[in-house]
Coordinates of C-alpha atoms and ligand atoms in Angstrom, one line a residue:
X1 CA 14.0 -5.6 -20.2
X2 CA 16.1 -7.1 -17.4
X3 CA 14.8 -5.8 -14.1
X4 CA 17.2 -7.9 -11.9
X5 CA 19.2 -4.9 -10.8
X6 CA 16.0 -3.2 -9.6
X7 CA 14.9 -6.2 -7.6
X8 CA 18.4 -6.3 -6.0
X9 CA 18.2 -2.6 -5.2
X10 CA 14.7 -3.1 -3.6
X11 CA 16.0 -5.9 -1.4
X12 CA 19.0 -3.7 -0.4
X13 CA 16.7 -0.8 0.4
X14 CA 14.6 -3.1 2.6
X15 CA 17.8 -4.4 4.3
X16 CA 18.8 -0.8 5.1
X17 CA 15.5 -0.4 7.1
X18 CA 15.8 -3.6 9.1
X19 CA 17.3 -3.6 12.5
X20 CA 20.3 -5.9 13.1
X21 CA 19.6 -9.4 14.4
X22 CA 16.4 -9.7 12.4
X23 CA 15.1 -12.1 9.8
X24 CA 12.5 -11.2 7.2
X25 CA 10.4 -14.1 5.7
X26 CA 8.2 -14.0 2.7
X27 CA 6.5 -16.8 0.8
X28 CA 5.2 -17.0 -2.8
X29 CA 1.5 -17.1 -3.3
X30 CA -0.3 -20.5 -3.4
X31 CA -2.0 -21.6 -6.6
X32 CA -5.8 -21.3 -6.1
X33 CA -8.4 -23.8 -7.3
X34 CA -11.1 -22.4 -9.5
X35 CA -13.1 -25.6 -9.9
X36 CA -12.5 -29.2 -8.9
X37 CA -8.8 -29.7 -9.9
X38 CA -8.3 -26.7 -12.2
X39 CA -6.6 -23.6 -11.1
X40 CA -7.0 -19.9 -11.6
X41 CA -4.2 -18.3 -13.6
X42 CA -1.4 -17.9 -11.2
X43 CA -0.6 -14.5 -9.8
X44 CA 2.4 -14.0 -7.5
X45 CA 1.9 -12.3 -4.1
X46 CA 2.4 -8.6 -4.8
X47 CA 5.0 -8.1 -2.1
X48 CA 7.0 -11.1 -3.2
X49 CA 6.9 -10.0 -6.8
X50 CA 7.9 -6.5 -5.9
X51 CA 11.1 -7.8 -4.2
X52 CA 11.9 -10.7 -6.6
X53 CA 10.1 -10.4 -9.9
X54 CA 9.6 -14.2 -9.7
X55 CA 6.4 -15.9 -10.8
X56 CA 6.9 -19.4 -9.5
X57 CA 5.1 -21.1 -6.6
X58 CA 6.9 -22.8 -3.7
X59 CA 9.4 -20.0 -3.1
X60 CA 10.6 -18.8 0.2
X61 CA 12.6 -15.6 0.6
X62 CA 14.7 -15.1 3.7
X63 CA 16.6 -11.8 4.4
X64 CA 18.9 -12.0 7.4
X65 CA 20.6 -9.0 8.9
X66 CA 23.2 -9.3 11.6
X67 CA 26.0 -7.0 12.8
X68 CA 28.3 -9.0 10.5
X69 CA 26.2 -8.1 7.4
X70 CA 23.1 -9.1 5.5
X71 CA 22.2 -11.9 3.1
X72 CA 19.2 -12.8 0.9
X73 CA 18.4 -16.4 0.5
X74 CA 15.9 -18.1 -1.8
X75 CA 14.5 -21.6 -1.4
X76 CA 13.0 -23.0 -4.5
X77 CA 12.0 -26.3 -6.1
X78 CA 13.6 -28.2 -9.0
X79 CA 11.1 -29.6 -11.5
X80 CA 10.4 -33.3 -11.6
X81 CA 9.7 -35.2 -14.8
X82 CA 6.0 -35.1 -14.3
X83 CA 6.0 -31.4 -13.8
X84 CA 8.1 -30.8 -16.8
X85 CA 5.7 -32.9 -18.8
X86 CA 2.5 -31.3 -17.6
X87 CA 3.2 -27.7 -16.8
X88 CA 6.8 -27.1 -18.0
X89 CA 10.1 -26.6 -16.2
X90 CA 10.8 -24.4 -13.3
X91 CA 14.0 -22.2 -13.1
X92 CA 15.2 -24.6 -10.3
X93 CA 18.1 -24.0 -8.0
X94 CA 20.7 -23.7 -10.7
X95 CA 18.6 -21.4 -12.8
X96 CA 17.8 -19.2 -9.8
X97 CA 21.5 -19.1 -8.9
X98 CA 22.3 -17.9 -12.4
X99 CA 20.2 -14.8 -12.0
X100 CA 22.7 -13.7 -9.3
X101 CA 19.8 -12.0 -7.5
X102 CA 20.3 -13.7 -4.1
X103 CA 23.3 -14.3 -1.8
X104 CA 22.4 -17.9 -1.9
X105 CA 19.8 -20.3 -3.3
X106 CA 18.9 -23.6 -1.8
X107 CA 16.5 -26.5 -2.6
X108 CA 13.2 -26.5 -0.8
X109 CA 14.2 -30.0 0.5
X110 CA 16.6 -28.2 2.9
X111 CA 14.0 -25.6 4.0
X112 CA 13.3 -26.7 7.6
X113 CA 16.9 -27.6 8.4
X114 CA 18.4 -24.4 7.0
X115 CA 15.6 -22.2 8.2
X116 CA 16.2 -23.2 11.8
X117 CA 19.9 -22.3 11.4
X118 CA 18.9 -18.9 9.9
X119 CA 16.4 -18.1 12.7
X120 CA 18.8 -19.2 15.4
X121 CA 20.1 -16.1 17.2
X122 CA 17.7 -13.7 15.5
X123 CA 15.9 -11.4 17.9
X124 CA 12.9 -10.5 15.6
X125 CA 11.1 -12.0 12.7
X126 CA 9.5 -9.8 10.1
X127 CA 6.8 -11.4 8.0
X128 CA 3.6 -10.4 6.1
X129 CA 0.9 -10.5 8.8
X130 CA -2.3 -11.9 7.6
X131 CA -0.9 -13.4 4.4
X132 CA -2.4 -16.9 5.2
X133 CA -3.1 -18.9 8.4
X134 CA -0.8 -21.7 7.2
X135 CA 2.1 -19.3 6.7
X136 CA 1.6 -18.0 10.3
X137 CA 1.5 -21.5 11.6
X138 CA 4.6 -22.5 9.7
X139 CA 6.5 -19.6 11.2
X140 CA 5.3 -20.5 14.7
X141 CA 6.3 -24.1 14.1
X142 CA 9.8 -23.0 13.3
X143 CA 10.0 -20.8 16.4
X144 CA 8.7 -23.6 18.6
X145 CA 11.1 -26.1 17.2
X146 CA 14.0 -23.7 18.0
X147 CA 12.6 -23.1 21.5
X148 CA 12.4 -26.9 22.1
X149 CA 16.2 -27.0 21.4
X150 CA 17.0 -24.3 24.0
X151 CA 18.7 -26.8 26.3
X152 CA 21.1 -27.4 23.5
X153 CA 21.8 -23.7 23.4
X154 CA 19.4 -22.6 20.7
X155 CA 17.8 -19.2 21.1
X156 CA 14.6 -18.2 19.4
X157 CA 13.3 -14.8 18.3
X158 CA 10.9 -13.2 20.7
X159 CA 9.4 -10.4 18.6
X160 CA 7.2 -10.6 15.5
X161 CA 6.9 -7.6 13.3
X162 CA 4.8 -6.8 10.2
X163 CA 7.1 -6.7 7.2
X164 CA 4.3 -4.9 5.3
X165 CA 4.9 -1.7 7.3
X166 CA 8.2 -1.3 5.5
X167 CA 7.4 -2.9 2.2
X168 CA 4.1 -1.1 1.7
X169 CA 5.7 2.2 2.4
X170 CA 8.4 1.4 -0.2
X171 CA 5.8 0.4 -2.7
X172 CA 3.9 3.7 -2.3
X173 CA 6.8 5.6 -3.9
X174 CA 7.1 4.4 -7.5
X175 CA 10.6 4.2 -9.0
X176 CA 11.2 5.2 -12.7
X177 CA 11.2 1.6 -13.9
X178 CA 7.8 1.1 -12.2
X179 CA 6.4 4.3 -13.8
X180 CA 7.3 2.9 -17.2
X181 CA 5.2 -0.2 -16.6
X182 CA 2.3 1.8 -15.1
X183 CA 2.4 4.1 -18.2
X184 CA 2.3 1.0 -20.4
X185 CA -0.7 -0.5 -18.5
X186 CA -2.4 3.0 -18.8
X187 CA -1.6 3.3 -22.6
X188 CA -3.1 -0.2 -23.4
X189 CA -6.1 0.6 -21.2
X190 CA -6.7 3.9 -22.9
X191 CA -6.5 2.2 -26.3
X192 CA -9.1 -0.3 -25.1
X193 CA -11.5 2.5 -24.1
X194 CA -11.0 4.1 -27.6
X195 CA -11.7 0.7 -29.3
X196 CA -14.8 0.2 -27.1
X197 CA -16.2 3.6 -27.8
X198 CA -15.8 2.9 -31.5
X199 CA -17.6 -0.4 -31.3
X200 CA -20.5 0.5 -29.0
X201 CA -24.0 0.5 -30.5
X202 CA -27.5 -0.1 -29.2
X203 CA -28.5 -3.7 -28.9
X204 CA -25.0 -4.9 -28.1
X205 CA -24.6 -7.0 -24.9
X206 CA -22.6 -5.6 -22.0
X207 CA -20.3 -8.6 -22.2
X208 CA -19.7 -8.1 -25.9
X209 CA -18.4 -4.6 -25.1
X210 CA -16.3 -6.1 -22.2
X211 CA -14.8 -8.5 -24.8
X212 CA -13.5 -5.5 -26.8
X213 CA -11.5 -4.5 -23.7
X214 CA -10.2 -8.0 -23.2
X215 CA -9.2 -8.2 -26.8
X216 CA -7.1 -5.0 -26.7
X217 CA -5.5 -6.1 -23.4
X218 CA -4.5 -9.5 -24.7
X219 CA -3.5 -8.3 -28.1
X220 CA -1.0 -5.9 -26.5
X221 CA 0.5 -8.4 -24.1
X222 CA -1.5 -7.5 -20.9
X223 CA -2.8 -10.9 -20.0
X224 CA -5.3 -9.9 -17.3
X225 CA -7.6 -7.1 -16.5
X226 CA -6.4 -5.3 -13.3
X227 CA -9.8 -6.1 -11.7
X228 CA -13.1 -7.5 -12.9
X229 CA -14.4 -5.2 -15.6
X230 CA -17.5 -3.2 -14.8
X231 CA -19.7 -2.6 -17.9
X232 CA -23.0 -1.1 -16.8
X233 CA -25.5 0.2 -19.3
X234 CA -28.3 2.6 -18.1
X235 CA -29.4 1.9 -14.6
X236 CA -26.6 -0.7 -14.1
X237 CA -24.1 2.2 -14.0
X238 CA -25.6 3.2 -10.6
X239 CA -24.4 -0.2 -9.1
X240 CA -20.8 0.6 -8.0
X241 CA -19.4 -2.9 -8.4
X242 CA -21.7 -4.2 -11.2
X243 CA -19.9 -7.1 -12.8
X244 CA -22.7 -9.2 -14.2
X245 CA -22.3 -7.4 -17.5
X246 CA -25.1 -9.5 -19.1
X247 CA -27.7 -7.0 -20.2
X248 CA -28.4 -5.4 -23.5
X249 CA -27.1 -1.8 -24.1
X250 CA -30.1 0.4 -24.9
X251 CA -30.4 3.3 -27.3
X252 CA -30.3 6.7 -25.4
X253 CA -28.7 5.1 -22.3
X254 CA -25.2 5.8 -21.1
X255 CA -22.8 3.0 -20.4
X256 CA -20.3 3.2 -17.6
X257 CA -17.1 1.1 -18.1
X258 CA -14.6 0.8 -15.3
X259 CA -12.0 -1.4 -17.0
X260 CA -8.2 -1.5 -17.3
X261 CA -5.4 -4.0 -17.6
X262 CA -2.5 -5.3 -15.6
X263 CA 0.8 -5.2 -17.5
X264 CA 3.7 -7.1 -16.0
X265 CA 2.0 -6.8 -12.6
X266 CA 1.3 -3.1 -12.8
X267 CA -2.3 -1.9 -12.9
X268 CA -4.2 0.8 -14.6
X269 CA -7.7 1.8 -13.4
X270 CA -9.8 3.8 -15.8
X271 CA -13.5 4.6 -15.9
X272 CA -15.2 6.2 -18.8
X273 CA -19.0 6.8 -19.3
X274 CA -20.3 7.3 -22.8
X275 CA -23.6 7.3 -24.7
X276 CA -24.6 4.0 -26.2
X277 CA -25.8 5.7 -29.4
X278 CA -22.9 8.2 -29.4
X279 CA -24.9 11.3 -28.4
X280 CA -25.5 12.6 -24.8
X281 CA -29.0 13.7 -24.0
X282 CA -29.5 17.1 -22.2
X283 CA -29.8 15.6 -18.7
X284 CA -27.0 13.2 -19.2
X285 CA -24.8 16.1 -20.5
X286 CA -25.6 18.2 -17.5
X287 CA -24.5 15.6 -15.0
X288 CA -21.5 14.5 -17.1
X289 CA -20.2 18.1 -17.3
X290 CA -20.5 18.4 -13.6
X291 CA -18.6 15.2 -12.8
X292 CA -16.0 16.1 -15.4
X293 CA -15.6 19.6 -13.9
X294 CA -15.1 18.1 -10.5
X295 CA -12.6 15.5 -11.7
X296 CA -10.5 18.0 -13.7
X297 CA -10.5 20.5 -10.9
X298 CA -9.4 17.8 -8.4
X299 CA -6.7 16.6 -10.7
X300 CA -5.4 20.1 -11.2
X301 CA -4.7 20.6 -7.5
X302 CA -2.4 17.5 -7.3
X303 CA 1.2 18.3 -6.5
X304 CA 3.6 17.5 -3.7
X305 CA 2.4 18.8 -0.3
X306 CA -1.3 18.6 -1.0
X307 CA -3.2 16.3 1.4
X308 CA -4.9 13.2 0.0
X309 CA -8.2 14.4 1.5
X310 CA -7.9 17.8 -0.3
X311 CA -8.8 15.9 -3.4
X312 CA -12.2 14.8 -2.1
X313 CA -12.7 18.2 -0.6
X314 CA -12.2 19.7 -4.1
X315 CA -14.6 17.2 -5.7
X316 CA -17.2 17.9 -3.1
X317 CA -16.9 21.7 -3.4
X318 CA -17.5 21.5 -7.2
X319 CA -20.1 18.7 -7.2
X320 CA -22.2 20.1 -4.4
X321 CA -22.3 23.5 -6.0
X322 CA -23.3 21.9 -9.3
X323 CA -26.1 19.8 -7.6
X324 CA -27.4 23.1 -6.0
X325 CA -27.3 24.8 -9.4
X326 CA -29.2 21.9 -11.0
X327 CA -31.7 22.1 -8.0
X328 CA -31.0 18.5 -7.2
X329 CA -29.9 19.7 -3.7
X330 CA -31.2 22.7 -1.8
X331 CA -30.0 25.0 0.9
X332 CA -26.6 25.7 2.4
X333 CA -23.5 24.3 0.7
X334 CA -21.3 23.9 3.7
X335 CA -24.1 22.3 5.7
X336 CA -24.7 19.8 2.9
X337 CA -21.0 18.9 2.9
X338 CA -20.7 18.7 6.7
X339 CA -23.8 16.5 7.0
X340 CA -22.9 14.4 4.0
X341 CA -26.3 15.2 2.3
X342 CA -24.7 14.6 -1.1
X343 CA -24.3 10.9 -0.3
X344 CA -27.4 9.6 -2.0
X345 CA -25.7 10.7 -5.3
X346 CA -22.0 10.4 -4.4
X347 CA -21.1 7.8 -1.9
X348 CA -17.5 6.9 -2.4
X349 CA -14.1 8.5 -2.0
X350 CA -12.1 10.4 -4.6
X351 CA -9.7 7.5 -5.3
X352 CA -6.9 5.3 -4.0
X353 CA -3.2 4.5 -4.5
X354 CA -2.4 2.5 -7.6
X355 CA 0.5 0.2 -8.4
X356 CA 1.1 -3.6 -8.3
X357 CA -2.3 -3.8 -6.6
X358 CA -5.2 -1.8 -8.1
X359 CA -6.0 -0.7 -4.6
X360 CA -2.3 -0.3 -3.9
X361 CA -0.5 -0.3 -0.6
X362 CA 0.4 2.7 1.5
X363 CA -1.1 4.5 4.5
X364 CA -3.7 7.2 3.8
X365 CA -3.0 8.9 7.1
X366 CA 0.2 9.7 8.9
X367 CA 0.0 10.8 12.6
X368 CA -3.8 10.8 12.1
X369 CA -3.5 13.5 9.4
X370 CA -4.4 12.9 5.8
X371 CA -1.2 12.0 3.9
X372 CA 0.6 14.6 2.0
X373 CA 1.3 13.8 -1.6
X374 CA 4.9 13.4 -2.7
X375 CA 6.7 12.7 -6.0
X376 CA 6.4 9.0 -7.1
X377 CA 3.0 8.4 -5.6
X378 CA 0.3 7.3 -8.1
X379 CA -3.3 7.6 -7.4
X380 CA -6.7 7.6 -9.1
X381 CA -9.2 10.4 -9.2
X382 CA -12.6 9.0 -9.8
X383 CA -15.6 11.1 -8.8
X384 CA -19.1 10.0 -9.8
X385 CA -22.8 10.8 -9.6
X386 CA -25.4 8.1 -9.4
X387 CA -29.2 8.4 -9.6
X388 CA -30.4 4.9 -8.9
X389 CA -34.1 4.6 -9.8
X390 CA -34.4 1.7 -7.3
X391 CA -33.0 3.8 -4.4
X392 CA -34.4 7.3 -5.3
X393 CA -37.8 6.6 -6.9
X394 CA -39.8 7.7 -3.8
X395 CA -38.0 11.0 -3.4
X396 CA -38.6 14.5 -4.7
X397 CA -35.9 14.1 -7.4
X398 CA -37.0 15.2 -10.9
X399 CA -37.4 11.8 -12.8
X400 CA -35.3 13.1 -15.7
X401 CA -32.2 12.3 -13.6
X402 CA -33.2 8.7 -12.7
X403 CA -31.1 6.0 -14.2
X404 CA -28.1 8.2 -14.9
X405 CA -24.8 6.9 -13.4
X406 CA -21.6 8.6 -14.3
X407 CA -18.0 8.1 -13.1
X408 CA -14.8 9.4 -14.7
X409 CA -11.5 7.9 -13.5
X410 CA -7.9 8.7 -14.4
X411 CA -4.5 7.6 -13.0
X412 CA -2.3 10.4 -11.8
X413 CA 1.4 10.4 -11.0
X414 CA 2.6 13.0 -8.5
X415 CA 5.8 14.6 -10.0
X416 CA 8.3 17.1 -8.5
X417 CA 6.4 20.1 -9.9
X418 CA 2.9 18.8 -10.0
X419 CA 1.4 15.8 -11.6
X420 CA 1.1 13.8 -14.8
X421 CA -2.1 12.2 -16.0
X422 CA -1.1 8.7 -17.2
X423 CA -4.5 8.0 -18.7
X424 CA -5.1 11.3 -20.6
X425 CA -5.2 9.4 -23.9
X426 CA -8.7 8.1 -23.1
X427 CA -11.2 10.7 -24.4
X428 CA -13.3 12.2 -21.7
X429 CA -14.7 15.6 -22.9
X430 CA -18.2 15.3 -24.4
X431 CA -17.0 16.7 -27.7
X432 CA -14.1 14.2 -27.9
X433 CA -16.3 11.3 -27.1
X434 CA -19.1 12.3 -29.5
X435 CA -16.5 12.9 -32.2
X436 CA -14.8 9.6 -31.7
X437 CA -18.1 7.7 -31.6
X438 CA -19.4 9.4 -34.8
X439 CA -16.5 8.1 -36.9
Ligands
LIG501 N1 -11.8 -0.4 -10.4 C1 -11.8 -0.3 -9.1 C2 -11.8 1.0 -8.6 O1 -12.1 2.0 -9.3 O2 -11.5 1.3 -7.4
LIG502 MN1 -10.3 3.1 -8.9
LIG503 MN1 -11.9 1.8 -11.4

C-alpha cells in the first residue's frame, strides 16, 4: 500500500502546530555496530519513520514555517558504486524527489550550506531532545556558525524546543491506516501464540519454543520481534524480563511467553501463560483464573473518558480480593492496596501505550492527573502474579504457590464507544488453551 499521502498529512499536521519563524530538525537513526564491523539490522528512528516512512540512513528532515508559508526539505545521499555493489542502491535525490513527499530534496553534500540558510532568521529550533549527543552538537555547531556571521547580518535562533512534545502527542492517537498495521502485527502474533501452544511439550528447550514464534513472524512478513521474546518455563516466569530462554521446559510447569512481532514498524505485545504438558494443575488454575478475571475486568472498563490509572485500580481490586480469598494475603483489602502489600506478587503497572514503539510515546499524566483515554489510543493490559521461590521461600506462603508465574497481556484499541481487543485471537481461557493443546 502507498502510505505517501499519510506521511504528507502527518507533516502538515505537525506544521499546523508549529509557531511561525520556527524550524524543526530531525535526523535518521545511525546504523549500530553489533560486533567488530557488522551491524544490527537497521531500524529507523521511530519519529523519523512516523513522519516520512523512509528507512535509509543519512537523512535529514527540515520543516520550516514562516509567515510566508511552510516547506519540508529532505537531505539525502546518492549511492556510490561501492555502496551499490555491497549493500544495494539508495533512493537518492532523484528517487526521493519522485515520491513528491517533500517541498524540496537536496543532496547531503549541500547540507551545511543550505542548513545555515534555512536556520537564518528562524526564532526557534525544534528537535528531538536526547536523540544523540552528536546530533545536539551538530545543531549547536550550526547555531554557532550563524552567530559568528552576525556582523554580516545573520541572525540565529535563540530558543530550543523539544519536537517530541508535539510528535509524541500526535503518535498517541492512532490514525486508521496505523490501526490496520497494528491489527496485522497483532494477528500474526496471535497466530504465533497458537502455533507455539500446539508445539509445546515437556523436554523442549525454551529457545526452541521461541523459534516457533520467530518462524511465524518471518513467514508472515514481520521481520523482527517487537522486543526480545521472553520464554520462561516454571520459575523463570517469575523473572519479569527473563530473556535467556535457555532452559528445558519441564512437565507440570507453566511457561510464560511474552512475544509479539513488529510489522512495518508497528508493534504487538502479547503474553500468554500455558501448561507445558497441556493441563493446568489445581494451584496453577487458581492463580490463572484470578489473573484472567482481573485482566478481563480491567479491559472491560476501557472506553473514552476512563483514566489510565483506573485500569490498574480495577486490576488491584480484583487481584487483591482473589489473593485474600486464596489466603495468600490477610486482613483489610483497602489497607493492602494503600500500603502496596500486594507487591511481592504483583510489582508492575497494568500496561503502557503501544504503537511504533512497543512502549509507545505519549504522556500518562496531564496536569498531574492520570490521562483520560480517548479514541485512537492503543494500550496493553497485562496484569500478572508471580511467586518466586528465590524471593518468597522464607515467608509464610503455602509452598504450593511457589514457582508459579502468570501474566496475560492483550492490546486494546480505544474506540468511540468503548474498545476493541486487537489480540483476542490468542486463546486465553483455560478451556480454550487446554482444548488447543490437546489437539
Ligand atoms: N513486552 C514488554 C512489555 O510487556 O512491556
Ligand atoms: Mn507490555
Ligand atoms: Mn509484553
